[in-house]
Amino acid sequence: MNLPVIAVDGPSGVGKGTLCRRLAQVLGFHLLDSGSLYRLTALAAERAGVDLDDAAALAAVAAALDVDFASGHDDLVVRLAGEDVTLAIRSEAAGMAASHVAALPAVRAALLQRQRDFLQPPGLVADGRDMGTTVFPHATVKIFLTASAAERARRRYKQLSEKGIDANLAALEKEIAERDERDASRSASPLKAADDAVGIDTDHLDITAVFERARALVRGRI
Ligand code: C5P
């Protein structure tokens, strides 16, 4: 049976997470936040004293991740070996560490099947960088979100502030640009739109407008 997949890719801070949560909720689909797996790998490695340049050891950490995702109030609750790390993996430092480990092909390979296993009836909304190109190349609908680094930094700042996490706007913009560069220039599954993805530039759209466009793309196909 071919289960429906909505693949949503794009750079960090573009609003994929919010869009994907809404789509999954409205459609009653499962949700894959693939970035959290890279964040968890980096966190688990740090805790185990594994060097962020040791590809083989990092791949072993990725393969052995003891992780549990549960629906929380307005976010997924993420547990690593039983410990609630929902907030810990959301820091900018965790995002930077994630983008380091995500550049390693061995780590990506170790996480591939785990991501595909999220596809269960009635269907999946998959959030990431390579959902439409590598993980789910046959996705039913592929969406690629974009926004300028300045706009994404503003949104991230607001999001972090609301969660009570300290942030600096200029530093955020610099980090976002660095992360984009690393994600787009790596050889293993670089951040790039699939040929058959539909692009949505979100710079001047609020989340409701982005959601409506995505919903229109999904309608009739699922
Ligand atoms: O989406 P999020 O910001 O949580 O992802 C953290 C990092 O994980 C990204 O900067 C990217 O380097 C990496 N990532 C990836 N492939 C994915 C999802 C995330 O390389 N599918």
Coordinates of N, CA and C and ligand atoms in Angstrom, one line a residue:
M1 N 0.8 -1.2 0.0 CA 0.0 0.0 0.0 C 0.9 1.2 0.0
N2 N 0.5 2.2 -0.9 CA 1.3 3.4 -0.9 C 0.7 4.5 0.0
L3 N 1.3 4.7 1.1 CA 0.7 5.6 2.1 C 1.1 7.1 1.7
P4 N 0.3 8.0 1.9 CA 0.6 9.4 1.5 C 1.7 10.0 2.4
V5 N 2.6 10.8 1.8 CA 3.6 11.5 2.5 C 3.6 12.9 2.0
I6 N 3.6 13.9 3.0 CA 3.8 15.3 2.6 C 5.2 15.7 3.1
A7 N 6.1 15.9 2.1 CA 7.5 16.3 2.5 C 7.6 17.8 2.5
V8 N 8.1 18.3 3.6 CA 8.2 19.8 3.7 C 9.7 20.0 4.0
D9 N 10.4 20.6 3.1 CA 11.8 20.9 3.3 C 12.1 22.4 3.2
G10 N 13.3 22.8 3.7 CA 13.6 24.2 3.7 C 14.7 24.5 4.8
P11 N 15.3 25.7 4.8 CA 16.3 26.1 5.7 C 15.8 26.2 7.1
S12 N 16.7 26.4 8.1 CA 16.3 26.5 9.5 C 15.5 27.8 9.7
G13 N 14.6 27.7 10.6 CA 13.8 28.9 11.0 C 12.8 29.4 10.0
V14 N 12.5 28.6 9.0 CA 11.6 29.1 7.9 C 10.1 28.8 8.3
G15 N 9.9 28.1 9.3 CA 8.5 27.8 9.7 C 8.0 26.5 9.4
K16 N 8.9 25.6 9.1 CA 8.5 24.2 8.7 C 7.8 23.5 9.8
G17 N 8.4 23.7 11.0 CA 7.8 23.0 12.2 C 6.4 23.3 12.5
T18 N 6.1 24.6 12.5 CA 4.7 25.1 12.7 C 3.8 24.6 11.6
L19 N 4.2 24.7 10.4 CA 3.4 24.3 9.2 C 3.1 22.8 9.3
C20 N 4.2 22.0 9.6 CA 4.0 20.5 9.6 C 3.1 20.1 10.8
R21 N 3.2 20.7 11.9 CA 2.4 20.4 13.1 C 0.9 20.6 12.7
R22 N 0.6 21.7 12.1 CA -0.8 22.1 11.7 C -1.3 21.1 10.6
L23 N -0.5 20.8 9.6 CA -0.9 19.9 8.6 C -1.2 18.5 9.2
A24 N -0.3 18.0 10.0 CA -0.4 16.7 10.6 C -1.7 16.7 11.5
Q25 N -2.0 17.7 12.2 CA -3.1 17.8 13.1 C -4.4 17.8 12.2
V26 N -4.5 18.6 11.2 CA -5.7 18.7 10.4 C -6.0 17.4 9.6
L27 N -4.9 16.8 9.1 CA -5.1 15.5 8.3 C -5.1 14.3 9.2
G28 N -4.7 14.4 10.5 CA -4.7 13.3 11.4 C -3.5 12.3 11.0
F29 N -2.5 12.9 10.5 CA -1.3 12.2 10.0 C -0.2 12.1 11.1
H30 N 0.7 11.2 11.0 CA 1.9 11.2 11.9 C 2.8 12.3 11.5
L31 N 3.7 12.7 12.4 CA 4.7 13.8 12.1 C 6.1 13.3 12.4
L32 N 6.9 13.6 11.4 CA 8.4 13.3 11.6 C 9.1 14.7 11.6
D33 N 9.7 15.0 12.7 CA 10.6 16.2 12.9 C 12.0 15.6 12.7
S34 N 12.5 15.5 11.5 CA 13.8 14.8 11.3 C 14.9 15.6 11.9
G35 N 14.8 16.9 12.0 CA 15.9 17.7 12.6 C 16.2 17.3 14.0
S36 N 15.1 16.9 14.7 CA 15.3 16.5 16.1 C 16.2 15.2 16.2
L37 N 16.2 14.4 15.2 CA 17.0 13.2 15.3 C 18.5 13.6 15.2
Y38 N 18.8 14.6 14.4 CA 20.2 15.1 14.3 C 20.6 15.8 15.6
R39 N 19.6 16.6 16.1 CA 19.9 17.3 17.4 C 20.1 16.3 18.5
L40 N 19.3 15.2 18.5 CA 19.4 14.2 19.6 C 20.8 13.4 19.4
T41 N 21.2 13.2 18.2 CA 22.4 12.5 18.0 C 23.6 13.3 18.5
A42 N 23.5 14.6 18.3 CA 24.6 15.5 18.8 C 24.6 15.6 20.3
L43 N 23.4 15.6 20.9 CA 23.3 15.7 22.3 C 23.8 14.4 23.0
A44 N 23.3 13.3 22.4 CA 23.7 12.0 23.0 C 25.2 11.8 22.9
A45 N 25.8 12.3 21.8 CA 27.3 12.2 21.6 C 28.0 13.0 22.6
E46 N 27.5 14.2 22.8 CA 28.1 15.1 23.8 C 28.1 14.4 25.2
R47 N 27.0 13.8 25.5 CA 26.8 13.2 26.8 C 27.7 12.0 27.0
A48 N 27.9 11.3 25.8 CA 28.8 10.1 25.9 C 30.2 10.4 25.7
G49 N 30.6 11.7 25.6 CA 32.0 12.1 25.4 C 32.5 11.8 24.1
V50 N 31.6 11.6 23.1 CA 32.1 11.3 21.7 C 32.4 12.6 21.0
D51 N 33.6 12.6 20.3 CA 34.0 13.7 19.5 C 33.1 14.0 18.3
L52 N 32.8 15.3 18.1 CA 31.9 15.6 17.0 C 32.5 15.4 15.6
D53 N 33.8 15.0 15.6 CA 34.4 14.7 14.3 C 34.6 13.2 14.1
D54 N 34.3 12.4 15.1 CA 34.5 11.0 14.9 C 33.3 10.3 14.3
A55 N 33.3 10.2 12.9 CA 32.2 9.8 12.2 C 31.6 8.4 12.6
A56 N 32.6 7.5 12.7 CA 32.1 6.1 13.0 C 31.4 6.1 14.4
A57 N 32.0 6.7 15.4 CA 31.4 6.7 16.7 C 30.1 7.5 16.7
L58 N 30.0 8.5 15.9 CA 28.7 9.3 15.9 C 27.6 8.5 15.2
A59 N 28.0 7.7 14.2 CA 27.0 6.9 13.5 C 26.5 5.8 14.4
A60 N 27.4 5.3 15.3 CA 27.0 4.3 16.3 C 26.0 4.9 17.3
V61 N 26.3 6.1 17.7 CA 25.4 6.9 18.6 C 24.0 7.0 17.9
A62 N 24.0 7.4 16.6 CA 22.8 7.7 15.9 C 22.0 6.4 15.8
A63 N 22.7 5.3 15.5 CA 22.0 4.0 15.4 C 21.4 3.5 16.7
A64 N 22.0 3.9 17.8 CA 21.6 3.3 19.1 C 20.7 4.3 19.8
L65 N 20.3 5.4 19.2 CA 19.5 6.4 20.0 C 18.3 5.8 20.6
D66 N 18.2 6.0 21.9 CA 17.0 5.5 22.7 C 16.1 6.7 22.9
V67 N 15.2 6.9 21.9 CA 14.4 8.1 21.8 C 12.9 7.8 21.8
D68 N 12.1 8.7 22.4 CA 10.7 8.5 22.4 C 10.0 9.9 22.2
F69 N 9.1 9.9 21.2 CA 8.4 11.1 20.9 C 6.9 11.0 21.4
A70 N 6.4 12.0 22.1 CA 5.0 11.9 22.5 C 4.4 13.3 22.3
S71 N 3.1 13.3 22.0 CA 2.5 14.6 21.7 C 2.3 15.3 23.1
G72 N 2.8 16.6 23.1 CA 2.7 17.4 24.3 C 1.6 18.4 24.1
H73 N 1.6 19.4 24.9 CA 0.6 20.5 24.8 C 0.6 21.2 23.5
D74 N 1.7 21.8 23.1 CA 1.8 22.4 21.8 C 3.0 22.1 21.0
D75 N 3.7 21.1 21.5 CA 4.9 20.6 20.8 C 5.1 19.1 21.1
L76 N 6.0 18.5 20.4 CA 6.3 17.1 20.7 C 7.2 17.1 22.0
V77 N 6.9 16.2 22.8 CA 7.8 16.0 24.0 C 8.8 14.9 23.6
V78 N 10.1 15.2 23.7 CA 11.1 14.3 23.2 C 11.9 13.8 24.4
R79 N 12.1 12.5 24.5 CA 12.8 11.9 25.6 C 14.0 11.1 25.1
L80 N 15.2 11.4 25.7 CA 16.4 10.6 25.3 C 16.7 9.8 26.5
A81 N 16.7 8.4 26.3 CA 17.0 7.5 27.4 C 16.1 7.9 28.6
G82 N 14.8 8.2 28.4 CA 13.9 8.5 29.4 C 13.9 9.9 30.0
E83 N 14.9 10.7 29.6 CA 15.0 12.1 30.1 C 14.3 13.0 29.1
D84 N 13.5 14.0 29.7 CA 12.9 15.0 28.8 C 13.9 16.0 28.3
V85 N 14.2 15.9 27.0 CA 15.2 16.8 26.5 C 14.6 17.8 25.4
T86 N 13.2 18.0 25.5 CA 12.5 18.8 24.6 C 13.1 20.2 24.5
L87 N 13.5 20.8 25.6 CA 14.1 22.2 25.6 C 15.5 22.1 25.2
A88 N 16.2 21.1 25.8 CA 17.7 21.0 25.6 C 18.1 20.9 24.1
I89 N 17.3 20.2 23.3 CA 17.6 20.1 21.9 C 17.2 21.3 21.1
R90 N 16.5 22.2 21.6 CA 16.0 23.4 20.8 C 17.0 24.6 20.9
S91 N 18.0 24.5 21.7 CA 18.9 25.6 21.7 C 19.7 25.8 20.4
E92 N 20.2 27.1 20.2 CA 21.0 27.3 19.0 C 22.2 26.5 18.9
A93 N 22.8 26.3 20.1 CA 24.1 25.4 20.2 C 23.7 24.0 19.7
A94 N 22.6 23.5 20.2 CA 22.2 22.1 19.8 C 22.0 22.1 18.2
G95 N 21.4 23.2 17.7 CA 21.2 23.2 16.2 C 22.5 23.2 15.5
M96 N 23.5 24.0 16.0 CA 24.8 24.1 15.3 C 25.5 22.7 15.4
A97 N 25.4 22.1 16.6 CA 26.0 20.7 16.7 C 25.3 19.7 15.8
A98 N 24.0 19.9 15.7 CA 23.3 19.0 14.8 C 23.7 19.1 13.4
S99 N 24.0 20.4 12.9 CA 24.3 20.6 11.5 C 25.7 20.0 11.3
H100 N 26.6 20.0 12.3 CA 27.9 19.3 12.1 C 27.7 17.8 11.9
V101 N 27.0 17.2 12.8 CA 26.9 15.7 12.7 C 26.1 15.3 11.5
A102 N 25.1 16.2 11.0 CA 24.3 15.9 9.9 C 25.1 16.0 8.6
A103 N 26.3 16.6 8.6 CA 27.1 16.6 7.4 C 27.8 15.3 7.1
L104 N 27.8 14.4 8.1 CA 28.5 13.1 8.0 C 27.6 12.0 7.3
P105 N 28.0 11.5 6.2 CA 27.2 10.5 5.5 C 26.9 9.3 6.4
A106 N 27.8 8.9 7.2 CA 27.6 7.7 8.1 C 26.4 8.0 9.0
V107 N 26.3 9.2 9.5 CA 25.2 9.5 10.5 C 23.9 9.5 9.7
R108 N 23.9 10.1 8.5 CA 22.7 10.2 7.7 C 22.2 8.8 7.4
A109 N 23.1 7.9 7.0 CA 22.8 6.5 6.7 C 22.2 5.8 7.9
A110 N 22.8 6.1 9.1 CA 22.3 5.4 10.3 C 20.9 5.9 10.7
L111 N 20.5 7.1 10.3 CA 19.2 7.6 10.6 C 18.1 7.4 9.6
L112 N 18.5 6.9 8.4 CA 17.6 6.8 7.3 C 16.4 5.9 7.5
Q113 N 16.6 4.7 7.9 CA 15.5 3.8 8.1 C 14.6 4.2 9.3
R114 N 15.2 4.8 10.3 CA 14.5 5.2 11.5 C 13.5 6.3 11.0
Q115 N 13.9 7.2 10.1 CA 13.0 8.2 9.6 C 11.8 7.6 8.7
R116 N 12.2 6.6 7.9 CA 11.2 6.0 7.0 C 10.2 5.2 7.9
D117 N 10.6 4.7 9.0 CA 9.7 3.9 9.9 C 8.6 4.8 10.5
F118 N 8.7 6.1 10.4 CA 7.6 7.0 10.8 C 6.4 7.0 9.9
L119 N 6.6 6.4 8.7 CA 5.5 6.4 7.8 C 4.6 5.2 8.2
Q120 N 3.5 5.5 8.8 CA 2.5 4.6 9.3 C 1.1 5.1 8.8
P121 N 0.1 4.2 8.7 CA -1.2 4.6 8.4 C -1.7 5.7 9.4
P122 N -2.5 6.7 9.0 CA -3.0 6.9 7.7 C -2.0 7.7 6.8
G123 N -0.9 8.2 7.3 CA 0.1 8.9 6.4 C 1.0 9.8 7.3
L124 N 1.9 10.5 6.6 CA 3.0 11.2 7.3 C 3.2 12.6 6.8
V125 N 3.5 13.5 7.7 CA 4.0 14.8 7.3 C 5.4 14.8 7.8
A126 N 6.4 15.0 6.8 CA 7.8 14.9 7.2 C 8.5 16.3 7.0
D127 N 9.1 16.7 8.1 CA 9.8 18.0 8.1 C 11.3 17.9 8.1
G128 N 12.0 18.5 7.2 CA 13.4 18.4 7.2 C 14.2 19.2 6.1
R129 N 15.3 18.6 5.6 CA 16.1 19.2 4.6 C 16.1 18.4 3.3
D130 N 15.9 17.1 3.5 CA 16.1 16.1 2.4 C 14.9 15.1 2.4
M131 N 13.7 15.6 2.9 CA 12.6 14.7 2.9 C 12.1 14.3 1.4
G132 N 12.1 15.4 0.6 CA 11.6 15.2 -0.8 C 12.6 14.6 -1.7
T133 N 13.9 14.8 -1.3 CA 15.0 14.3 -2.2 C 15.5 12.9 -1.9
T134 N 15.7 12.6 -0.6 CA 16.4 11.4 -0.2 C 15.5 10.4 0.6
V135 N 14.9 11.0 1.6 CA 14.2 10.1 2.6 C 12.9 9.6 2.0
F136 N 12.1 10.5 1.4 CA 10.8 10.1 0.8 C 10.8 10.6 -0.7
P137 N 11.6 10.1 -1.6 CA 11.7 10.6 -3.0 C 10.3 10.5 -3.7
H138 N 9.5 9.5 -3.2 CA 8.2 9.3 -3.9 C 7.0 10.0 -3.1
A139 N 7.4 11.0 -2.3 CA 6.3 11.7 -1.5 C 5.2 12.2 -2.4
T140 N 4.0 12.2 -1.9 CA 2.8 12.6 -2.6 C 2.8 14.0 -2.9
V141 N 3.2 14.8 -2.0 CA 3.3 16.3 -2.1 C 4.6 16.7 -1.6
K142 N 5.3 17.6 -2.3 CA 6.6 18.1 -1.9 C 6.6 19.6 -1.8
I143 N 6.9 20.2 -0.7 CA 6.8 21.6 -0.5 C 8.2 22.1 -0.1
F144 N 8.7 23.2 -0.7 CA 10.0 23.7 -0.3 C 9.8 25.2 0.2
L145 N 10.0 25.4 1.5 CA 9.8 26.8 2.1 C 11.0 27.6 2.0
T146 N 10.9 28.9 1.7 CA 12.1 29.7 1.8 C 11.7 31.0 2.5
A147 N 12.7 31.7 3.0 CA 12.6 33.1 3.6 C 14.0 33.6 3.8
S148 N 14.2 34.9 3.8 CA 15.5 35.5 3.9 C 16.0 35.2 5.3
A149 N 17.4 35.2 5.5 CA 18.0 34.9 6.8 C 17.6 35.9 7.8
A150 N 17.4 37.2 7.4 CA 17.0 38.2 8.4 C 15.6 37.9 8.9
E151 N 14.7 37.6 8.1 CA 13.3 37.3 8.5 C 13.3 36.0 9.4
R152 N 14.1 35.0 9.0 CA 14.1 33.8 9.8 C 14.7 34.0 11.2
A153 N 15.7 34.9 11.2 CA 16.3 35.2 12.5 C 15.3 35.9 13.4
R154 N 14.5 36.8 12.8 CA 13.5 37.5 13.6 C 12.5 36.5 14.2
R155 N 12.1 35.6 13.3 CA 11.1 34.6 13.8 C 11.6 33.7 14.9
R156 N 12.9 33.3 14.7 CA 13.5 32.4 15.7 C 13.6 33.2 17.0
Y157 N 14.0 34.4 16.9 CA 14.2 35.3 18.1 C 12.9 35.3 18.9
K158 N 11.8 35.5 18.2 CA 10.5 35.6 18.8 C 10.1 34.3 19.5
Q159 N 10.3 33.2 18.7 CA 10.0 31.9 19.2 C 10.8 31.5 20.5
L160 N 12.1 31.9 20.5 CA 13.0 31.5 21.6 C 12.5 32.4 22.8
S161 N 12.3 33.7 22.6 CA 11.9 34.6 23.7 C 10.6 34.1 24.3
E162 N 9.7 33.6 23.5 CA 8.4 33.1 24.0 C 8.6 31.9 24.9
K163 N 9.7 31.1 24.6 CA 9.9 30.0 25.4 C 10.8 30.3 26.6
G164 N 11.2 31.6 26.7 CA 12.0 32.0 27.9 C 13.5 31.7 27.7
I165 N 13.9 31.5 26.4 CA 15.3 31.1 26.1 C 16.0 32.4 25.6
D166 N 17.1 32.7 26.3 CA 17.9 33.9 25.9 C 18.4 33.9 24.5
A167 N 18.3 35.0 23.8 CA 18.8 35.0 22.4 C 19.3 36.4 22.0
N168 N 20.1 36.5 21.0 CA 20.6 37.8 20.4 C 20.3 37.8 18.9
L169 N 19.6 38.8 18.5 CA 19.1 38.8 17.1 C 20.3 38.7 16.1
A170 N 21.3 39.6 16.3 CA 22.4 39.6 15.3 C 23.1 38.3 15.3
A171 N 23.4 37.7 16.5 CA 24.1 36.5 16.5 C 23.2 35.4 15.9
L172 N 21.9 35.5 16.1 CA 21.0 34.4 15.5 C 21.1 34.5 13.9
E173 N 21.1 35.7 13.4 CA 21.2 35.8 11.9 C 22.5 35.3 11.4
K174 N 23.6 35.5 12.1 CA 24.9 35.0 11.7 C 24.9 33.5 11.7
E175 N 24.3 33.0 12.8 CA 24.3 31.5 13.0 C 23.4 30.8 11.9
I176 N 22.3 31.5 11.6 CA 21.4 30.9 10.6 C 22.1 30.9 9.2
A177 N 22.8 32.0 8.9 CA 23.5 32.1 7.6 C 24.6 31.0 7.5
E178 N 25.3 30.8 8.7 CA 26.4 29.8 8.7 C 25.8 28.4 8.5
R179 N 24.7 28.2 9.2 CA 24.0 26.8 9.2 C 23.5 26.6 7.7
D180 N 22.9 27.6 7.1 CA 22.4 27.5 5.7 C 23.6 27.0 4.8
E181 N 24.7 27.7 5.0 CA 25.9 27.5 4.2 C 26.3 26.0 4.3
R182 N 26.4 25.6 5.6 CA 26.9 24.2 5.8 C 25.8 23.2 5.3
D183 N 24.6 23.5 5.5 CA 23.5 22.5 5.0 C 23.5 22.4 3.5
A184 N 23.7 23.6 2.9 CA 23.6 23.6 1.4 C 24.8 23.1 0.7
S185 N 26.0 23.2 1.4 CA 27.2 22.9 0.7 C 27.8 21.5 1.0
R186 N 27.1 20.8 1.9 CA 27.6 19.4 2.2 C 27.3 18.5 1.0
S187 N 28.2 17.5 0.9 CA 27.9 16.6 -0.2 C 26.8 15.5 0.0
A188 N 26.6 15.2 1.3 CA 25.6 14.2 1.6 C 24.2 14.9 1.8
S189 N 23.3 14.6 0.9 CA 21.9 15.1 1.0 C 21.9 16.6 1.3
P190 N 22.5 17.5 0.5 CA 22.5 18.9 0.8 C 21.1 19.4 0.8
L191 N 20.9 20.6 1.5 CA 19.6 21.2 1.5 C 19.3 21.7 0.1
K192 N 18.3 21.1 -0.6 CA 18.0 21.6 -1.9 C 16.6 21.1 -2.3
A193 N 15.9 21.9 -3.0 CA 14.5 21.6 -3.4 C 14.5 20.4 -4.4
A194 N 13.6 19.4 -4.2 CA 13.4 18.4 -5.2 C 12.9 19.0 -6.4
D195 N 13.2 18.4 -7.6 CA 12.8 18.9 -8.9 C 11.3 19.1 -8.9
D196 N 10.6 18.2 -8.3 CA 9.1 18.2 -8.3 C 8.5 18.9 -7.1
A197 N 9.3 19.7 -6.3 CA 8.8 20.4 -5.2 C 8.1 21.7 -5.6
V198 N 7.1 22.1 -4.8 CA 6.5 23.4 -5.1 C 7.1 24.4 -4.0
G199 N 7.6 25.5 -4.5 CA 8.3 26.4 -3.6 C 7.2 27.4 -3.0
I200 N 7.4 27.8 -1.7 CA 6.6 28.8 -1.2 C 7.5 29.8 -0.5
D201 N 7.6 31.0 -1.0 CA 8.4 32.1 -0.3 C 7.6 32.7 0.8
T202 N 8.1 32.5 2.0 CA 7.2 32.9 3.2 C 7.6 34.3 3.7
D203 N 8.5 35.0 3.1 CA 9.0 36.3 3.6 C 7.8 37.2 4.0
H204 N 6.8 37.3 3.1 CA 5.7 38.2 3.4 C 4.4 37.5 3.7
L205 N 4.5 36.3 4.1 CA 3.3 35.5 4.4 C 3.3 35.1 5.9
D206 N 2.1 35.2 6.6 CA 2.1 34.8 7.9 C 1.8 33.3 7.9
I207 N 1.8 32.6 9.1 CA 1.7 31.2 9.1 C 0.4 30.7 8.6
T208 N -0.7 31.5 8.8 CA -2.0 31.1 8.3 C -2.0 31.1 6.7
A209 N -1.4 32.1 6.1 CA -1.3 32.2 4.7 C -0.5 31.0 4.1
V210 N 0.6 30.7 4.8 CA 1.5 29.6 4.4 C 0.7 28.3 4.5
F211 N 0.0 28.1 5.6 CA -0.8 26.9 5.8 C -1.9 26.8 4.7
E212 N -2.6 27.9 4.4 CA -3.6 27.8 3.4 C -3.0 27.4 2.0
R213 N -1.9 27.9 1.7 CA -1.2 27.5 0.4 C -0.9 26.0 0.4
A214 N -0.3 25.6 1.5 CA 0.1 24.2 1.6 C -1.2 23.3 1.5
R215 N -2.2 23.7 2.2 CA -3.5 23.0 2.3 C -4.1 22.8 0.9
A216 N -3.9 23.9 0.1 CA -4.5 23.9 -1.3 C -3.7 22.9 -2.2
L217 N -2.4 22.8 -1.9 CA -1.5 21.9 -2.6 C -1.9 20.4 -2.3
V218 N -2.2 20.2 -1.0 CA -2.5 18.9 -0.5 C -3.9 18.4 -1.0
R219 N -4.8 19.4 -1.0 CA -6.2 19.1 -1.4 C -6.3 18.4 -2.8
G220 N -7.0 17.4 -2.9 CA -7.1 16.7 -4.2 C -6.1 15.7 -4.5
R221 N -4.9 15.8 -3.7 CA -3.9 14.8 -4.0 C -3.9 13.7 -2.9
I222 N -4.6 14.0 -1.7 CA -4.6 13.1 -0.6 C -6.1 12.9 -0.2
Ligands
C5P1 O1 15.3 21.4 11.5 P1 16.3 21.6 12.6 O2 16.8 23.0 12.8 O3 15.9 21.0 13.9 O4 17.6 20.8 12.1 C1 18.8 20.9 12.8 C2 20.0 20.5 11.8 O5 19.9 19.2 11.4 C3 19.9 21.3 10.5 O6 20.6 22.5 10.5 C4 20.5 20.4 9.5 O7 21.9 20.5 9.5 C5 20.2 19.0 10.1 N1 19.1 18.4 9.4 C6 19.5 17.7 8.2 N2 18.5 17.0 7.6 C7 17.3 16.9 8.0 C8 16.9 17.7 9.1 C9 17.9 18.4 9.8 O8 20.6 17.7 7.8 N3 16.4 16.2 7.3

